[in-house]
Coordinates of C-alpha atoms in Angstrom, one line a residue:
X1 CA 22.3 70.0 -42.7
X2 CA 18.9 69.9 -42.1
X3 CA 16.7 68.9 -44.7
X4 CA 13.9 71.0 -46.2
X5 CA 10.0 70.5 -45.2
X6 CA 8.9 67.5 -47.0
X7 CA 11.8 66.2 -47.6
X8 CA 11.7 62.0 -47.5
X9 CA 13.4 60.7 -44.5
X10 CA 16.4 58.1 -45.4
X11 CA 14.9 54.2 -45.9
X12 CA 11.3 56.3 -46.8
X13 CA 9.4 56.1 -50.1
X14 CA 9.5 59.3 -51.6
X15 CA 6.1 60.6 -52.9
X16 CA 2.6 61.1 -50.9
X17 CA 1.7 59.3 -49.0
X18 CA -1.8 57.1 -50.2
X19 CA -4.5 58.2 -48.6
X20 CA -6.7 55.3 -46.5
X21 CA -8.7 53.5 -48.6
X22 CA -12.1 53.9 -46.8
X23 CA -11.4 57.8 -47.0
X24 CA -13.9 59.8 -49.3
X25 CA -11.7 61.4 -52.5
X26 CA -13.2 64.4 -51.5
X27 CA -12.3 64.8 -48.1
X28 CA -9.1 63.3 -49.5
X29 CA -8.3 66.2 -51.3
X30 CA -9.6 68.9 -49.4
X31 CA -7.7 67.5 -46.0
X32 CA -4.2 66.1 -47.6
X33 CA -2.0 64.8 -45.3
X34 CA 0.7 67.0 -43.9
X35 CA 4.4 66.6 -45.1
X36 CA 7.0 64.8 -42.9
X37 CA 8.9 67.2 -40.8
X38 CA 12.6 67.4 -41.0
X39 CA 15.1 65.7 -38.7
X40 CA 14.9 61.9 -37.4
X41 CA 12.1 60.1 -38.4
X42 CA 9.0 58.9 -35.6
X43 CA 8.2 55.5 -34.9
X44 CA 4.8 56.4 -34.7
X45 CA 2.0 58.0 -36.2
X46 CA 0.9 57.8 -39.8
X47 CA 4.3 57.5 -41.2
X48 CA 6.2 55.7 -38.6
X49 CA 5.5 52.2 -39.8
X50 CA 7.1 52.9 -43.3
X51 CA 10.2 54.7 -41.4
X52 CA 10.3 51.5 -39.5
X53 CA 10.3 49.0 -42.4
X54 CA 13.8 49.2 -43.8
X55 CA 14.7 49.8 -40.5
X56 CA 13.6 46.3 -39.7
X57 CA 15.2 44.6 -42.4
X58 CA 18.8 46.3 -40.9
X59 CA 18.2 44.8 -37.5
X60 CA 17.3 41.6 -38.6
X61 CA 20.5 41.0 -40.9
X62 CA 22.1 41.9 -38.0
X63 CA 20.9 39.5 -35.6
X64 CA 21.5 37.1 -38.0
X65 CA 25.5 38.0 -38.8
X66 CA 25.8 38.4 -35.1
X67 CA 24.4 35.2 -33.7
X68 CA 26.6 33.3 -37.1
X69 CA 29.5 35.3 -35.4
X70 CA 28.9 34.1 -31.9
X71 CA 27.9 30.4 -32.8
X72 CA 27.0 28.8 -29.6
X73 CA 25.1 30.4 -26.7
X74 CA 27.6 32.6 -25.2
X75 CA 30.4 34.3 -26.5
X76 CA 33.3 32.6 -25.8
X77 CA 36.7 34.5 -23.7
X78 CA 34.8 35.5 -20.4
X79 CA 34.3 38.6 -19.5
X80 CA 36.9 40.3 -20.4
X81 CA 37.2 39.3 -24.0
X82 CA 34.1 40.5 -24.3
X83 CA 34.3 43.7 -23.0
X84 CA 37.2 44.5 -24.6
X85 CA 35.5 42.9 -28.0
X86 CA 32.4 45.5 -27.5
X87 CA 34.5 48.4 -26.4
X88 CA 36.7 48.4 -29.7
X89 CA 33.2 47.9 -31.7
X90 CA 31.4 50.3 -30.1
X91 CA 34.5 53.4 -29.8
X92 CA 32.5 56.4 -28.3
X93 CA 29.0 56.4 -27.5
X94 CA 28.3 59.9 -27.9
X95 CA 30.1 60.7 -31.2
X96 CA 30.1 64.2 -32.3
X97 CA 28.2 63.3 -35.5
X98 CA 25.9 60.6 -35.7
X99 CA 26.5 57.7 -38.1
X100 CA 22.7 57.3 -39.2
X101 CA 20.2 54.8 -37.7
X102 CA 21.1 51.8 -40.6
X103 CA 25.0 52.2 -39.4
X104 CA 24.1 52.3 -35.4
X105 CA 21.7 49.5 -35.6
X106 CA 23.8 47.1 -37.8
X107 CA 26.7 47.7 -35.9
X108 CA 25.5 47.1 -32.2
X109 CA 22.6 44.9 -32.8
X110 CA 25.2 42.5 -34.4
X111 CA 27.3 43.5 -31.2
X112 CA 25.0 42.5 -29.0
X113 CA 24.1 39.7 -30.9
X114 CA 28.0 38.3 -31.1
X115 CA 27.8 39.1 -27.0
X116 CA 24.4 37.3 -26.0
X117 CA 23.5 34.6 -24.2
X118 CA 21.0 33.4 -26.2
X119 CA 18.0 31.6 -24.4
X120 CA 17.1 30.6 -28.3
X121 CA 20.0 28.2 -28.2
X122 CA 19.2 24.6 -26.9
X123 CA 22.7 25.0 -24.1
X124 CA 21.8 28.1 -22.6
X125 CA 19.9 26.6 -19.7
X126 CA 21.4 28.1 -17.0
X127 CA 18.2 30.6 -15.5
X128 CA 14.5 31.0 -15.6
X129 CA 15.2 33.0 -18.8
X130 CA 13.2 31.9 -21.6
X131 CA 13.7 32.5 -25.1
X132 CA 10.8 34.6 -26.3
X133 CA 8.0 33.8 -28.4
X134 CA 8.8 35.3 -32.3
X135 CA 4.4 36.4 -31.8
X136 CA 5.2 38.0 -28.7
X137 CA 8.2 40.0 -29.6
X138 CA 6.8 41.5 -32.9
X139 CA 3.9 42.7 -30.7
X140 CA 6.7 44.3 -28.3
X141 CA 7.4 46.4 -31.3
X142 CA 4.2 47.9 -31.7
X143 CA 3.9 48.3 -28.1
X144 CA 7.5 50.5 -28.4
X145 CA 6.5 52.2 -31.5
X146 CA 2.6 53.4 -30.4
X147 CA 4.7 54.1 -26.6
X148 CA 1.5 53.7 -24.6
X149 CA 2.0 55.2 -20.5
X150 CA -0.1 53.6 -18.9
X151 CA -0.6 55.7 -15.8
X152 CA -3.5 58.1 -17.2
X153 CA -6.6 56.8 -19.7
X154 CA -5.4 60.1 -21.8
X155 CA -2.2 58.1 -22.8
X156 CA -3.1 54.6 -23.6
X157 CA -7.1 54.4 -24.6
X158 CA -7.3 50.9 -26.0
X159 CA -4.0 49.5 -23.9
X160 CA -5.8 50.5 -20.5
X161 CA -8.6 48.7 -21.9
X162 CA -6.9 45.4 -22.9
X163 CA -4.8 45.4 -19.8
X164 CA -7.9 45.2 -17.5
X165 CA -9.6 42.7 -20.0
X166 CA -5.8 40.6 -20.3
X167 CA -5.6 40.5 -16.4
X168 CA -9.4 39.5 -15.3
X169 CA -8.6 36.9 -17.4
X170 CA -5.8 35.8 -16.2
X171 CA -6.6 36.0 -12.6
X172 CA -9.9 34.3 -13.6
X173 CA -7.0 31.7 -14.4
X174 CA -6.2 31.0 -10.5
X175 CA -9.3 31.9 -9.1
X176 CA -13.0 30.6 -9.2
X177 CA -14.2 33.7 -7.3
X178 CA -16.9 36.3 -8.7
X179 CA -14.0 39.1 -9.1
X180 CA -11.0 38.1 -9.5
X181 CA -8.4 40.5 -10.7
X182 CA -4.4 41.2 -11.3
X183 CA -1.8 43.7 -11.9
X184 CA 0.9 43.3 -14.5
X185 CA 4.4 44.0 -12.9
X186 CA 7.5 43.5 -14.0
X187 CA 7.9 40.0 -12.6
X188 CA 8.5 38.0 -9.6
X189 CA 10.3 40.6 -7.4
X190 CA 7.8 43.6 -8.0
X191 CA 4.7 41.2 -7.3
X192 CA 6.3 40.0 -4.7
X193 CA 6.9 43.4 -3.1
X194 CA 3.2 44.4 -3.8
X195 CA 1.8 41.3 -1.8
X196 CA 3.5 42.4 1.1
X197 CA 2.5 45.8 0.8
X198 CA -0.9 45.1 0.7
X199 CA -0.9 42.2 3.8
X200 CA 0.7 45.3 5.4
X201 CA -2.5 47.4 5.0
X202 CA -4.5 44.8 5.4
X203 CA -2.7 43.9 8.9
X204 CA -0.2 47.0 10.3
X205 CA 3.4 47.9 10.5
X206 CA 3.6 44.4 13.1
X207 CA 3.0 42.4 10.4
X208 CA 5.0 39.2 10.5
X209 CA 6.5 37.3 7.4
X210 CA 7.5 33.3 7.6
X211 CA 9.2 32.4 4.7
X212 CA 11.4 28.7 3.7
X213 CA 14.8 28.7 3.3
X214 CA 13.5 27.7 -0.4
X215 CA 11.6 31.1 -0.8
X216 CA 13.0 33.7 -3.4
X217 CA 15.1 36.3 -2.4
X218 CA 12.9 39.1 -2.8
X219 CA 10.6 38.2 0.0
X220 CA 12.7 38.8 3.4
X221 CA 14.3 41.9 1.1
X222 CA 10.6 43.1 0.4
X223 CA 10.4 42.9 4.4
X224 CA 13.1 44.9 5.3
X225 CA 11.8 47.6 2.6
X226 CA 8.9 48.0 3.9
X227 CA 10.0 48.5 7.3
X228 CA 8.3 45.3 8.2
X229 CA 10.2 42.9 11.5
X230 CA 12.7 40.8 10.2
X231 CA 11.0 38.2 7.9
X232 CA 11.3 35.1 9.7
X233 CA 13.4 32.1 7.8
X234 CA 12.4 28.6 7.9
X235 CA 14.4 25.8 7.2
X236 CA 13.5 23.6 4.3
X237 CA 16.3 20.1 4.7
X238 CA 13.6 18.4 1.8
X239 CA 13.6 21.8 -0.7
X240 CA 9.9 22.5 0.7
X241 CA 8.2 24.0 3.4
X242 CA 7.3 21.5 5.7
X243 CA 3.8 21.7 7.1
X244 CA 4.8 20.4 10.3
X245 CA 7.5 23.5 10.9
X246 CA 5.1 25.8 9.7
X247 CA 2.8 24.6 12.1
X248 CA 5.0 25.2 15.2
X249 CA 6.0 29.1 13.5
X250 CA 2.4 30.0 13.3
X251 CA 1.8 29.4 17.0
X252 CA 4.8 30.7 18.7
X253 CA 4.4 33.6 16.2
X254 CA 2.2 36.6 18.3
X255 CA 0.3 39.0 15.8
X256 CA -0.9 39.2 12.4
X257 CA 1.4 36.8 10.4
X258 CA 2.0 36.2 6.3
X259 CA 3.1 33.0 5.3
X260 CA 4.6 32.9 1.5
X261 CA 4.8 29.5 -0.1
X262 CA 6.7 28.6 -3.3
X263 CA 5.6 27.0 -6.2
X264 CA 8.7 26.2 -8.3
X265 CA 11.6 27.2 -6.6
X266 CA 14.3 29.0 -8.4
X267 CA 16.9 26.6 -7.4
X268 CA 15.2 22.6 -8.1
X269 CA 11.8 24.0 -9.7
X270 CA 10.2 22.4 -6.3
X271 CA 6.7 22.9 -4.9
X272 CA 5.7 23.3 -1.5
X273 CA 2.9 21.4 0.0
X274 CA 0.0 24.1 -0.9
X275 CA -3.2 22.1 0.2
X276 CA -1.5 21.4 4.2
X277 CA -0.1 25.3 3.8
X278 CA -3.4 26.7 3.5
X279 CA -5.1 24.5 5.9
X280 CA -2.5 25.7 8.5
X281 CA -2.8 28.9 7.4
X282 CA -6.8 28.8 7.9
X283 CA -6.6 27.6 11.1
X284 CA -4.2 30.2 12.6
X285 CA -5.7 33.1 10.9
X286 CA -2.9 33.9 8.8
X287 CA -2.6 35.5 5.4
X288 CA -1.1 32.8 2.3
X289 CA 0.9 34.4 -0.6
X290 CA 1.8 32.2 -3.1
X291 CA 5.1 32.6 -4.9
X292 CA 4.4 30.9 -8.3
X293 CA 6.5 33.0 -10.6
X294 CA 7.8 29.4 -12.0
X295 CA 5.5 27.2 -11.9
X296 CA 2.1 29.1 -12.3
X297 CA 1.6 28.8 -15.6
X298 CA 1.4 24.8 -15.2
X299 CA -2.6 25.7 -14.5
X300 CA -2.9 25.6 -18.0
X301 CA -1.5 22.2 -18.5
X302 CA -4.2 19.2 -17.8
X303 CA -1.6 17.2 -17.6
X304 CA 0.4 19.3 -14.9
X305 CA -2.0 21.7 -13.2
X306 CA -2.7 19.0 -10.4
X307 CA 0.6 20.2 -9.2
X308 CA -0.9 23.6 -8.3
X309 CA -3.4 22.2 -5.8
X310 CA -4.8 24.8 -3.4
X311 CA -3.2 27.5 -5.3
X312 CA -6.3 29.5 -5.3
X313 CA -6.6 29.5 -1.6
X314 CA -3.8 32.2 -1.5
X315 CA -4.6 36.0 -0.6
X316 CA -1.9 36.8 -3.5
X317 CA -0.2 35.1 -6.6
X318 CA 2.8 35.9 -8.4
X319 CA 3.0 34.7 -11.8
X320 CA 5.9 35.6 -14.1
X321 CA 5.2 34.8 -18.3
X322 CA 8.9 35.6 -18.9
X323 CA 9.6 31.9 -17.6
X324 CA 6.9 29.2 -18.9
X325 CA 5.2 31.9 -20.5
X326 CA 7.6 32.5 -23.3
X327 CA 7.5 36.5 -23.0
X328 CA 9.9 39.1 -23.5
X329 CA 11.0 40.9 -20.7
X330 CA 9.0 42.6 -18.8
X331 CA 5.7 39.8 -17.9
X332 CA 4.5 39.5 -14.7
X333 CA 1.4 39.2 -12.7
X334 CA 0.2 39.8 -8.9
X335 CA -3.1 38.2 -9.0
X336 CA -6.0 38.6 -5.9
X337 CA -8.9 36.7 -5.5
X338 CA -10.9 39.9 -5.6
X339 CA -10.4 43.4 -7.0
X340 CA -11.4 45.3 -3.5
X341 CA -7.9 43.6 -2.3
X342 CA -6.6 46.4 -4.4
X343 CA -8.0 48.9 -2.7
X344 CA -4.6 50.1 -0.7
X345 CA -2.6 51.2 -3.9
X346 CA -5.3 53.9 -4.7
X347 CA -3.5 57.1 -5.3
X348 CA -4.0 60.5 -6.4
X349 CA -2.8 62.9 -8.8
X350 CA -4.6 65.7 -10.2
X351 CA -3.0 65.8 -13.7
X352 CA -3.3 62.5 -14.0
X353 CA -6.5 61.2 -12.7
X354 CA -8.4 64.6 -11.4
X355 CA -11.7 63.7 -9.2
X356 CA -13.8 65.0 -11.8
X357 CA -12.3 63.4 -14.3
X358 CA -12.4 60.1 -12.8
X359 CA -16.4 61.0 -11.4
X360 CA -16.9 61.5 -15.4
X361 CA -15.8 57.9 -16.0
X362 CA -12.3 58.2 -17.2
X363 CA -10.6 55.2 -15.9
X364 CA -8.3 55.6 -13.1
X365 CA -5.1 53.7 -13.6
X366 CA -2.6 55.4 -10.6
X367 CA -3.8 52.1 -8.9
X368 CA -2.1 49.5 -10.9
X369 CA 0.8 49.6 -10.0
X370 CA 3.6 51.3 -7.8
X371 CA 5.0 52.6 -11.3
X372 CA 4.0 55.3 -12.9
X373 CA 4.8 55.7 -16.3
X374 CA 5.1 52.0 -17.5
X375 CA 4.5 50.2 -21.0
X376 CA 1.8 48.4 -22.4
X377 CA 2.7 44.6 -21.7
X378 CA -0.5 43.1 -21.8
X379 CA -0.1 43.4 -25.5
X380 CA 2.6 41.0 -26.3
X381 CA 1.3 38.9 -23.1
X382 CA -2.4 39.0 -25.5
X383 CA -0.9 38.3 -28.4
X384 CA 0.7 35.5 -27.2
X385 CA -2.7 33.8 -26.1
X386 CA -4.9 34.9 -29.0
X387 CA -1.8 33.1 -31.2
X388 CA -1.2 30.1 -29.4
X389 CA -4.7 29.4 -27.4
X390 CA -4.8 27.6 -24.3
X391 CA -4.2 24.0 -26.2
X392 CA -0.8 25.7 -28.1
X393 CA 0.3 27.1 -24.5
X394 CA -0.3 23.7 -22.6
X395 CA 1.5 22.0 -25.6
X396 CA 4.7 23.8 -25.3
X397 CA 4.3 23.3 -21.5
X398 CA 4.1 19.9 -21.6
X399 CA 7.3 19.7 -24.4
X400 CA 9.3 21.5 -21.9
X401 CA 8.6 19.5 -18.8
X402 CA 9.4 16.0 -21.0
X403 CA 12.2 17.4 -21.7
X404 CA 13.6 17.6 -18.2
X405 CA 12.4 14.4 -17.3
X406 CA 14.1 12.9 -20.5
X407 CA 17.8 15.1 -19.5
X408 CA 17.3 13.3 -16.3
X409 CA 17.0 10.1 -17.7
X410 CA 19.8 10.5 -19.8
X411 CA 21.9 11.6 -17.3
X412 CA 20.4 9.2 -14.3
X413 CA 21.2 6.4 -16.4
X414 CA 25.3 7.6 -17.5
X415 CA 28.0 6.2 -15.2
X416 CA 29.5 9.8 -14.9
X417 CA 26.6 11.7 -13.5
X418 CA 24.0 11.3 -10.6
X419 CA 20.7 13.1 -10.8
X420 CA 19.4 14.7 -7.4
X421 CA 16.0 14.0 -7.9
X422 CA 12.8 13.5 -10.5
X423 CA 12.4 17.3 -12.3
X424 CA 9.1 18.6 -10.7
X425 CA 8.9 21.4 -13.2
X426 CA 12.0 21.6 -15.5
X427 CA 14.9 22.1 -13.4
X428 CA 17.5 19.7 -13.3
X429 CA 20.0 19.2 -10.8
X430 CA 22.9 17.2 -11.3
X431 CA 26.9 16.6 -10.6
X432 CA 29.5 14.1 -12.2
X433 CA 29.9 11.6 -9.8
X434 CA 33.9 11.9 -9.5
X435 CA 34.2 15.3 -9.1
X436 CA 34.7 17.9 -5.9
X437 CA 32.6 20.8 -5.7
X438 CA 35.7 22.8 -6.2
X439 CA 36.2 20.8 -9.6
X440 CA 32.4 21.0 -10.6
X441 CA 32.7 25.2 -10.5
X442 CA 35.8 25.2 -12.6
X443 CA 34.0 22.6 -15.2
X444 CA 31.0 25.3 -15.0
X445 CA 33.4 28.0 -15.7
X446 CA 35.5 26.6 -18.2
X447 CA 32.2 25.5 -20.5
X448 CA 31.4 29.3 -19.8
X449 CA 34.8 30.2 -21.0
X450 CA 34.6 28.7 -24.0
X451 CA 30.9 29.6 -25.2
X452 CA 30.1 26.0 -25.2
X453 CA 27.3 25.8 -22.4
X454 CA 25.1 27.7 -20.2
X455 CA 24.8 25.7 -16.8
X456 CA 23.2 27.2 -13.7
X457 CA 24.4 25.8 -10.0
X458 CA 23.3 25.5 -6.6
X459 CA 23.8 23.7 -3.0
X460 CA 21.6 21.2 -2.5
X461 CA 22.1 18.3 0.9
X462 CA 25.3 20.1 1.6
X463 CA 27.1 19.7 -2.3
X464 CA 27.3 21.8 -4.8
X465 CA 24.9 20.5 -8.2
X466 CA 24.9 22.1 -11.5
X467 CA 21.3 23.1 -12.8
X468 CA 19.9 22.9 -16.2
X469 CA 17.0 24.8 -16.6
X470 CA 15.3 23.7 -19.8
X471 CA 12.8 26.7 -20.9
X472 CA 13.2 25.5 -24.8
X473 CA 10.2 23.9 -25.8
X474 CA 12.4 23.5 -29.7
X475 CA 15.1 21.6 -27.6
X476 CA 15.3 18.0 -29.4
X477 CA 16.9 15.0 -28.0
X478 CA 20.0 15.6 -29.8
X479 CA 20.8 18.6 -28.2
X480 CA 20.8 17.1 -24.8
X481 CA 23.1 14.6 -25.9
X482 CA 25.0 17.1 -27.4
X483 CA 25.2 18.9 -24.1
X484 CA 25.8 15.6 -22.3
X485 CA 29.4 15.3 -24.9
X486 CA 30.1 18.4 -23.4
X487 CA 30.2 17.7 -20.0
X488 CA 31.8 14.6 -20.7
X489 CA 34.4 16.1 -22.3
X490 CA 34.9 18.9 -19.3
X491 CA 34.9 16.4 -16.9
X492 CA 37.9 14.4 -18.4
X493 CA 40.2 17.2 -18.5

């Protein structure tokens, strides 16, 4: 039944609502706020935040009976168990008649709760997949609630306005150039995507890519959709691109040519040799993007950003904040050592950024990004730095990278295990010494199995390693030893 005009929404205080304080009484009473319109209640406007507030307190109790439920960083079963678990929590998911919003957000929340792999837990270290900032994830809220589009100025007044502040800033970051500027995509892949696109305008349909063997995926695949050549793969034996096989590529290599570098690989966190990159890349005439989804964020770190030599030499950046950054997903950057580098994505629609319009000075937003309709990320991504401050941010960077270097210790010094190298970020890649790679994958497995531990692996000099990537800067010694038991344990059975 629906419920009469003015009729308080479920979890709402019943009443009027109390008119801003600054407001005159006069224009109080002669302008009163209008009632709340029937059906389900708005996350926004003037009485979303108190339709949100019990709301809140219902998600939060359930995040906190789910992750009790789960207790460990996966669920444990596989799969299948939970699939099946979900599936006989969940029943339909269209019901004929709704169960109310406290009903369907206690009972999946605390689903998917019971079901996550939680980055928040100290053995989920499997993937570049932090566990988000508490600051950044309340300011997601507000950025879900107000609902912000940023493709036209009409839609997101103060978000299009704290985007182009956020990213200036940022770029300003990686770049000692008079106008330095970014977009905010939705991370590694979509940057990567748009520095290609634009060394395509720059350069023409003939445009060459050289990539390593050690380069993300989404580079030769941004090739082929683009209808670019066939991205050209070099080897890496070391887990970096070696200046000296880049050298012989760029001159047997006719036409304009890209080269992308790495800076923290997703396998072993590594980082090509960007000074001797861009110094080849000079001398040939050839375009340098810098894949720094990983390890960008070390520029903020004194005690780390030497790492990032010659970074800013690139024509392009990608930077994800959902990795060191601590973000929420979506976070990521394509950075350019000038805004005029931009110039390509311009694009045109007339309800969304009419000549006139745009001659008037509204700001045209079409041309930042491939995207149209798209959320405000900047603000958790501002948040974030207005919280923590450059020092907070290079603090938990630092944490994180001791981290790895104290796992590898651990682990370099235990007669089970051998470590494949110093962490240059905080990846570490490791194997007990006794075992096959066929026998490594089921340990993997099995710890996944049980909900016990959340280990990555890769190939590394021909072997198969497993791979913790430690994005926890709460981690504590005692839960590496903890995950070190584990392992011990899987190894002797």
């Amino acid at each position: 039944m629906t419920a009469p005009p003015g009729t308080p929404h479920p979890g709402q205080p019943k009443g009027p609502v109390p008119a801003p304080s600054g407001t005159p009484r006069a224009a109080r009473a002669e302008n009163p706020r209008p009632a709340r319109p029937p059906g389900a209640p708005l996350a926004g406007g003037a009485h979303g935040p108190r339709a949100l507030r019990p709301l809140l307190d219902t998600v939060l109790d359930a995040l906190t009976t789910g992750t009790a439920e789960r207790r460990g960083p996966l669920p444990a079963g596989g799969p299948a168990a939970v699939t099946a678990h979900l599936r006989a929590t969940l029943g339909t998911v269209l019901p004929d008649h709704g169960t109310g919003d406290h009903e369907a957000l206690r009972t999946l929340v605390h689903a998917l709760a019971a079901g996550a792999a939680d980055p928040a837990d100290p053995l989920c270290a499997a993937h570049l997949h932090c566990p988000p900032l508490a600051v950044a994830a309340a300011a997601d809220l507000a950025a879900s609630a107000l609902n912000p589009s940023l493709d036209s100025w009409d839609q997101a007044p103060a978000a299009s306005a704290l985007e182009a502040e956020l990213t200036r800033t940022l770029a300003a970051e990686f770049y000692d150039t008079p106008h330095p500027d970014a977009l905010v995509t939705t991370g590694g892949t979509e940057a990567n995507h748009l520095a290609l696109l634009l060394a395509r305008e720059r350069h023409g349909p003939r445009l060459t890519v050289l990539h390593g063997a050690n380069a993300h995926h989404s580079v030769p695949r941004a090739a082929w959709l683009l209808g670019l050549p066939p991205a050209t793969r070099l080897p890496t034996p070391a887990g970096v691109l070696d200046p000296a096989t880049l050298a012989h590529a760029l001159a047997t290599t006719p036409g304009p040519t890209l080269v992308t570098a790495t800076a923290g690989t997703t396998d072993a966190g590594l980082i090509d040799p960007l000074p001797a990159l861009a110094d080849l890349c000079d001398q040939h005439g050839a375009d340098l993007h810098i894949d720094a989804a990983y390890g960008g964020l070390l520029a903020l770190s004194p005690r780390h950003r030497h790492k990032l030599a010659g970074l800013g030499r690139a024509h392009s950046l990608t930077i994800d904040l959902h990795k060191l950054g601590w973000q929420p997903i979506a976070a990521g950057l394509l950075a350019v050592p000038d805004t005029a580098l931009l110039t390509p994505l311009a694009h045109q629609a007339d309800y969304l950024n009419a000549t006139d319009d745009t001659e008037a000075g509204l700001p045209d937003l079409l041309g930042r990004s491939l995207r149209t309709t798209r959320r405000p990320d900047a603000l958790k991504i501002a948040a974030t730095l207005r919280s923590l401050g450059r020092n907070g941010l290079a603090h938990l960077i630092d944490r994180t990278c001791a981290l790895a270097h104290h796992l590898a210790q651990r682990l370099d010094t235990h007669p089970g295990f051998e470590v494949h190298s110093p962490p240059t970020i905080s990846t570490v890649l490791f194997r007990p010494t006794r075992a096959t790679d066929d026998e490594l994958a089921t340990q993997r497995r099995a710890l996944l199995h049980q909900g016990r531990a959340v280990l990555g692996r890769t190939r590394a000099d021909g072997r198969l390693w497993l791979k913790a990537t430690l994005l926890n800067p709460h981690t504590t010694a005692g839960d590496l030893d903890t995950l070190i038991a584990h392992l011990e344990g899987s190894t002797h059975r």
